[in-house]
Amino acid sequence: MNLPNVYARVAVIGAGTMGIGIAQVAAGAGHPVWLFDIDAAAARQALDALGQRLRQRVESGKADADATEALLGRIQPVESLDQLADSALVIEAVAEKLAIKQSLFRELEALCSPAALFASNTSSLSITAIGGALHHPQRLAGLHFFNPAPVMKLVEIVSGLDTSAETVAELQALTRQWGKQSVLCRSTPGFIVNR
């Protein structure tokens, strides 16, 4: 798997402020993006709201109309986790509850290719603890974006005790391609910035 390849599909779980922002970043870099939320209407509403914001930028002369429509066209809301099975990378941005994240990644591990990478946008939970729910925790890392994700350059790539060097290297290459500045850190309370 070559994640920086723009044809690699990225899935984003959670259509709140961070989730839709991360989806915008990935789609802006050319990736097809699946957007899933436990509330299917929330994913559609988030995409509609993003479309309104981006089209206002076009109307005010701050963005290109064709590029904006192409970006929006690459984000596809989906209604079940099963539809994420072909994703090369799954990024979750759901509630900061360990049990929810563990359950989610356990389900994803059963659905997705063994080559798929998993990332959590958690700002505080232990990546080691989240990965403890997986048979292959080496494929999980933290990918902590800052709000608003499309604007803020910094991304923390967080290694749990079992995260592989290959997973970290792929995420470093990917964030570079997305125009982000990554910093590497271990899974310690608050990581770097929030600590």
CSV table of N, CA, C and O in Angstrom, one decimal, residues 41-113:
chain,number,residue,atom,x,y,z
A,41,ALA,N,-27.6,11.3,9.0
A,41,ALA,CA,-28.0,12.7,8.6
A,41,ALA,C,-26.9,13.7,8.9
A,41,ALA,O,-26.6,14.7,8.2
A,42,ALA,N,-26.1,13.4,10.0
A,42,ALA,CA,-25.0,14.4,10.4
A,42,ALA,C,-23.9,14.4,9.4
A,42,ALA,O,-23.4,15.5,9.1
A,43,ALA,N,-23.6,13.3,8.8
A,43,ALA,CA,-22.6,13.3,7.7
A,43,ALA,C,-23.0,14.1,6.5
A,43,ALA,O,-22.3,14.9,6.0
A,44,ARG,N,-24.3,14.0,6.1
A,44,ARG,CA,-24.8,14.7,5.0
A,44,ARG,C,-24.9,16.2,5.3
A,44,ARG,O,-24.5,17.1,4.5
A,45,GLN,N,-25.3,16.5,6.5
A,45,GLN,CA,-25.4,18.0,6.9
A,45,GLN,C,-24.0,18.6,7.0
A,45,GLN,O,-23.8,19.7,6.6
A,46,ALA,N,-23.0,17.8,7.5
A,46,ALA,CA,-21.6,18.4,7.6
A,46,ALA,C,-21.1,18.7,6.2
A,46,ALA,O,-20.5,19.7,6.0
A,47,LEU,N,-21.4,17.8,5.2
A,47,LEU,CA,-20.9,18.0,3.9
A,47,LEU,C,-21.6,19.2,3.2
A,47,LEU,O,-21.0,20.0,2.5
A,48,ASP,N,-22.9,19.3,3.5
A,48,ASP,CA,-23.7,20.4,3.0
A,48,ASP,C,-23.1,21.8,3.5
A,48,ASP,O,-23.0,22.7,2.8
A,49,ALA,N,-22.9,21.8,4.8
A,49,ALA,CA,-22.3,23.0,5.4
A,49,ALA,C,-20.9,23.3,4.9
A,49,ALA,O,-20.6,24.5,4.6
A,50,LEU,N,-20.1,22.3,4.7
A,50,LEU,CA,-18.8,22.5,4.1
A,50,LEU,C,-19.0,23.1,2.7
A,50,LEU,O,-18.3,24.1,2.3
A,51,GLY,N,-19.9,22.6,1.9
A,51,GLY,CA,-20.1,23.1,0.6
A,51,GLY,C,-20.5,24.5,0.6
A,51,GLY,O,-20.0,25.3,-0.2
A,52,GLN,N,-21.4,24.9,1.5
A,52,GLN,CA,-21.8,26.3,1.6
A,52,GLN,C,-20.6,27.2,1.9
A,52,GLN,O,-20.4,28.3,1.3
A,53,ARG,N,-19.8,26.8,2.9
A,53,ARG,CA,-18.6,27.6,3.3
A,53,ARG,C,-17.6,27.7,2.1
A,53,ARG,O,-17.1,28.8,1.8
A,54,LEU,N,-17.3,26.6,1.4
A,54,LEU,CA,-16.4,26.7,0.3
A,54,LEU,C,-16.9,27.5,-0.9
A,54,LEU,O,-16.1,28.2,-1.5
A,55,ARG,N,-18.2,27.3,-1.1
A,55,ARG,CA,-18.7,28.1,-2.3
A,55,ARG,C,-18.8,29.6,-2.0
A,55,ARG,O,-18.7,30.4,-2.9
A,56,GLN,N,-18.9,30.0,-0.7
A,56,GLN,CA,-18.9,31.4,-0.4
A,56,GLN,C,-17.5,31.9,-0.7
A,56,GLN,O,-17.3,33.1,-1.1
A,57,ARG,N,-16.4,31.1,-0.4
A,57,ARG,CA,-15.1,31.5,-0.8
A,57,ARG,C,-14.9,31.7,-2.3
A,57,ARG,O,-14.2,32.6,-2.7
A,58,VAL,N,-15.6,30.9,-3.1
A,58,VAL,CA,-15.5,31.0,-4.5
A,58,VAL,C,-16.2,32.4,-4.9
A,58,VAL,O,-15.7,33.2,-5.7
A,59,GLU,N,-17.4,32.6,-4.3
A,59,GLU,CA,-18.1,33.8,-4.6
A,59,GLU,C,-17.4,35.1,-4.3
A,59,GLU,O,-17.5,36.1,-5.0
A,60,SER,N,-16.5,35.0,-3.2
A,60,SER,CA,-15.8,36.2,-2.8
A,60,SER,C,-14.4,36.3,-3.5
A,60,SER,O,-13.6,37.1,-3.2
A,61,GLY,N,-14.2,35.4,-4.5
A,61,GLY,CA,-13.0,35.4,-5.3
A,61,GLY,C,-11.8,34.8,-4.6
A,61,GLY,O,-10.6,35.0,-5.0
A,62,LYS,N,-12.0,34.0,-3.5
A,62,LYS,CA,-10.8,33.5,-2.7
A,62,LYS,C,-10.5,32.0,-3.1
A,62,LYS,O,-9.6,31.5,-2.6
A,63,ALA,N,-11.3,31.4,-3.9
A,63,ALA,CA,-11.1,30.0,-4.3
A,63,ALA,C,-11.6,29.8,-5.7
A,63,ALA,O,-12.5,30.5,-6.2
A,64,ASP,N,-11.1,28.8,-6.3
A,64,ASP,CA,-11.4,28.4,-7.7
A,64,ASP,C,-12.7,27.5,-7.7
A,64,ASP,O,-12.8,26.6,-6.9
A,65,ALA,N,-13.6,27.8,-8.6
A,65,ALA,CA,-14.9,27.1,-8.6
A,65,ALA,C,-14.7,25.6,-8.9
A,65,ALA,O,-15.3,24.7,-8.3
A,66,ASP,N,-14.0,25.4,-10.0
A,66,ASP,CA,-13.8,24.0,-10.4
A,66,ASP,C,-13.1,23.1,-9.4
A,66,ASP,O,-13.5,22.0,-9.1
A,67,ALA,N,-12.0,23.7,-8.8
A,67,ALA,CA,-11.3,23.0,-7.8
A,67,ALA,C,-12.2,22.7,-6.5
A,67,ALA,O,-12.1,21.6,-5.9
A,68,THR,N,-13.0,23.7,-6.2
A,68,THR,CA,-13.9,23.5,-5.1
A,68,THR,C,-14.9,22.4,-5.3
A,68,THR,O,-15.1,21.6,-4.4
A,69,GLU,N,-15.5,22.4,-6.5
A,69,GLU,CA,-16.5,21.3,-6.8
A,69,GLU,C,-15.8,20.0,-6.9
A,69,GLU,O,-16.4,19.0,-6.5
A,70,ALA,N,-14.6,19.9,-7.4
A,70,ALA,CA,-13.9,18.7,-7.4
A,70,ALA,C,-13.6,18.1,-6.0
A,70,ALA,O,-13.8,16.9,-5.8
A,71,LEU,N,-13.2,19.0,-5.1
A,71,LEU,CA,-12.9,18.6,-3.7
A,71,LEU,C,-14.2,18.1,-3.1
A,71,LEU,O,-14.2,17.0,-2.5
A,72,LEU,N,-15.3,18.8,-3.2
A,72,LEU,CA,-16.6,18.4,-2.6
A,72,LEU,C,-17.0,17.0,-3.2
A,72,LEU,O,-17.6,16.2,-2.5
A,73,GLY,N,-16.8,16.9,-4.5
A,73,GLY,CA,-17.2,15.6,-5.2
A,73,GLY,C,-16.4,14.4,-4.7
A,73,GLY,O,-16.9,13.3,-4.9
A,74,ARG,N,-15.3,14.6,-4.1
A,74,ARG,CA,-14.5,13.5,-3.6
A,74,ARG,C,-14.9,13.0,-2.3
A,74,ARG,O,-14.4,12.0,-1.8
A,75,ILE,N,-15.8,13.8,-1.6
A,75,ILE,CA,-16.2,13.3,-0.2
A,75,ILE,C,-17.6,12.7,-0.4
A,75,ILE,O,-18.5,13.4,-0.8
A,76,GLN,N,-17.7,11.5,0.0
A,76,GLN,CA,-18.9,10.7,-0.1
A,76,GLN,C,-19.4,10.2,1.2
A,76,GLN,O,-18.8,9.4,1.9
A,77,PRO,N,-20.6,10.8,1.7
A,77,PRO,CA,-21.1,10.2,3.0
A,77,PRO,C,-21.6,8.7,2.7
A,77,PRO,O,-22.1,8.4,1.7
A,78,VAL,N,-21.3,7.9,3.7
A,78,VAL,CA,-21.8,6.5,3.7
A,78,VAL,C,-22.6,6.2,4.9
A,78,VAL,O,-22.4,6.9,5.9
A,79,GLU,N,-23.4,5.1,4.8
A,79,GLU,CA,-24.3,4.9,5.9
A,79,GLU,C,-24.0,3.7,6.8
A,79,GLU,O,-24.7,3.4,7.8
A,80,SER,N,-22.9,2.9,6.4
A,80,SER,CA,-22.5,1.8,7.3
A,80,SER,C,-21.0,1.6,7.3
A,80,SER,O,-20.3,2.0,6.3
A,81,LEU,N,-20.5,1.1,8.3
A,81,LEU,CA,-19.1,0.9,8.4
A,81,LEU,C,-18.6,-0.1,7.4
A,81,LEU,O,-17.5,-0.1,6.9
A,82,ASP,N,-19.5,-1.1,7.0
A,82,ASP,CA,-19.1,-2.0,5.9
A,82,ASP,C,-18.6,-1.3,4.7
A,82,ASP,O,-17.7,-1.9,4.0
A,83,GLN,N,-19.1,-0.2,4.4
A,83,GLN,CA,-18.7,0.6,3.2
A,83,GLN,C,-17.3,1.1,3.2
A,83,GLN,O,-16.8,1.5,2.2
A,84,LEU,N,-16.7,1.0,4.4
A,84,LEU,CA,-15.3,1.5,4.5
A,84,LEU,C,-14.3,0.4,4.3
A,84,LEU,O,-13.1,0.7,4.4
A,85,ALA,N,-14.7,-0.8,3.9
A,85,ALA,CA,-13.8,-1.9,3.8
A,85,ALA,C,-12.6,-1.7,2.9
A,85,ALA,O,-11.6,-2.3,3.1
A,86,ASP,N,-12.8,-0.9,1.8
A,86,ASP,CA,-11.7,-0.7,0.8
A,86,ASP,C,-10.8,0.4,1.1
A,86,ASP,O,-10.0,0.9,0.3
A,87,SER,N,-10.9,1.0,2.3
A,87,SER,CA,-10.1,2.2,2.7
A,87,SER,C,-8.6,1.8,2.9
A,87,SER,O,-8.4,0.8,3.6
A,88,ALA,N,-7.7,2.7,2.5
A,88,ALA,CA,-6.3,2.5,2.8
A,88,ALA,C,-5.9,3.0,4.1
A,88,ALA,O,-5.0,2.5,4.8
A,89,LEU,N,-6.7,4.0,4.6
A,89,LEU,CA,-6.5,4.7,5.9
A,89,LEU,C,-7.8,5.0,6.4
A,89,LEU,O,-8.7,5.6,5.7
A,90,VAL,N,-8.0,4.7,7.7
A,90,VAL,CA,-9.3,5.1,8.4
A,90,VAL,C,-8.9,6.0,9.6
A,90,VAL,O,-8.0,5.6,10.4
A,91,ILE,N,-9.4,7.2,9.6
A,91,ILE,CA,-9.1,8.1,10.7
A,91,ILE,C,-10.4,8.3,11.5
A,91,ILE,O,-11.4,8.7,10.9
A,92,GLU,N,-10.3,8.1,12.8
A,92,GLU,CA,-11.6,8.3,13.6
A,92,GLU,C,-11.4,9.6,14.4
A,92,GLU,O,-10.4,10.0,14.8
A,93,ALA,N,-12.6,10.3,14.4
A,93,ALA,CA,-12.7,11.6,15.1
A,93,ALA,C,-14.0,11.5,15.9
A,93,ALA,O,-14.9,12.3,15.6
A,94,VAL,N,-14.2,10.5,16.8
A,94,VAL,CA,-15.4,10.3,17.5
A,94,VAL,C,-15.2,10.7,18.9
A,94,VAL,O,-14.2,11.3,19.3
A,95,ALA,N,-16.2,10.5,19.8
A,95,ALA,CA,-16.2,10.9,21.2
A,95,ALA,C,-14.9,10.4,21.9
A,95,ALA,O,-14.5,9.3,21.6
A,96,GLU,N,-14.4,11.2,22.8
A,96,GLU,CA,-13.2,10.9,23.5
A,96,GLU,C,-13.5,9.9,24.7
A,96,GLU,O,-13.4,10.2,25.8
A,97,LYS,N,-13.9,8.7,24.2
A,97,LYS,CA,-14.2,7.6,25.2
A,97,LYS,C,-13.5,6.4,24.7
A,97,LYS,O,-13.7,5.9,23.6
A,98,LEU,N,-12.6,5.8,25.6
A,98,LEU,CA,-11.8,4.7,25.2
A,98,LEU,C,-12.6,3.5,24.7
A,98,LEU,O,-12.2,3.0,23.7
A,99,ALA,N,-13.6,3.2,25.4
A,99,ALA,CA,-14.4,2.0,25.0
A,99,ALA,C,-15.0,2.1,23.6
A,99,ALA,O,-15.0,1.1,22.9
A,100,ILE,N,-15.5,3.3,23.3
A,100,ILE,CA,-16.0,3.6,22.0
A,100,ILE,C,-15.0,3.4,20.9
A,100,ILE,O,-15.2,2.7,19.9
A,101,LYS,N,-13.8,4.0,21.1
A,101,LYS,CA,-12.7,3.9,20.1
A,101,LYS,C,-12.2,2.4,20.0
A,101,LYS,O,-12.0,2.0,18.9
A,102,GLN,N,-12.1,1.7,21.1
A,102,GLN,CA,-11.6,0.3,21.0
A,102,GLN,C,-12.6,-0.5,20.2
A,102,GLN,O,-12.3,-1.3,19.4
A,103,SER,N,-13.9,-0.3,20.5
A,103,SER,CA,-15.0,-1.1,19.9
A,103,SER,C,-15.0,-0.8,18.4
A,103,SER,O,-15.1,-1.7,17.5
A,104,LEU,N,-14.8,0.5,18.0
A,104,LEU,CA,-14.8,0.9,16.6
A,104,LEU,C,-13.6,0.3,15.9
A,104,LEU,O,-13.8,-0.3,14.8
A,105,PHE,N,-12.4,0.3,16.4
A,105,PHE,CA,-11.3,-0.2,15.7
A,105,PHE,C,-11.3,-1.7,15.6
A,105,PHE,O,-10.8,-2.3,14.7
A,106,ARG,N,-11.9,-2.4,16.7
A,106,ARG,CA,-12.1,-3.8,16.6
A,106,ARG,C,-12.9,-4.2,15.4
A,106,ARG,O,-12.6,-5.2,14.7
A,107,GLU,N,-14.0,-3.5,15.3
A,107,GLU,CA,-14.9,-3.7,14.1
A,107,GLU,C,-14.2,-3.5,12.8
A,107,GLU,O,-14.4,-4.2,11.8
A,108,LEU,N,-13.5,-2.4,12.7
A,108,LEU,CA,-12.8,-2.0,11.5
A,108,LEU,C,-11.7,-3.1,11.1
A,108,LEU,O,-11.5,-3.4,10.0
A,109,GLU,N,-11.0,-3.6,12.2
A,109,GLU,CA,-10.0,-4.6,11.9
A,109,GLU,C,-10.6,-5.9,11.2
A,109,GLU,O,-10.0,-6.5,10.4
A,110,ALA,N,-11.8,-6.2,11.6
A,110,ALA,CA,-12.5,-7.3,10.9
A,110,ALA,C,-13.0,-7.0,9.5
A,110,ALA,O,-13.1,-7.9,8.7
A,111,LEU,N,-13.2,-5.7,9.2
A,111,LEU,CA,-13.7,-5.3,7.9
A,111,LEU,C,-12.7,-5.0,6.9
A,111,LEU,O,-12.8,-5.3,5.7
A,112,CYS,N,-11.6,-4.3,7.3
A,112,CYS,CA,-10.7,-3.7,6.3
A,112,CYS,C,-9.5,-4.7,6.0
A,112,CYS,O,-9.3,-5.6,6.7
A,113,SER,N,-8.9,-4.4,4.9
A,113,SER,CA,-7.7,-5.1,4.5
A,113,SER,C,-6.7,-5.1,5.6
A,113,SER,O,-6.5,-4.1,6.3
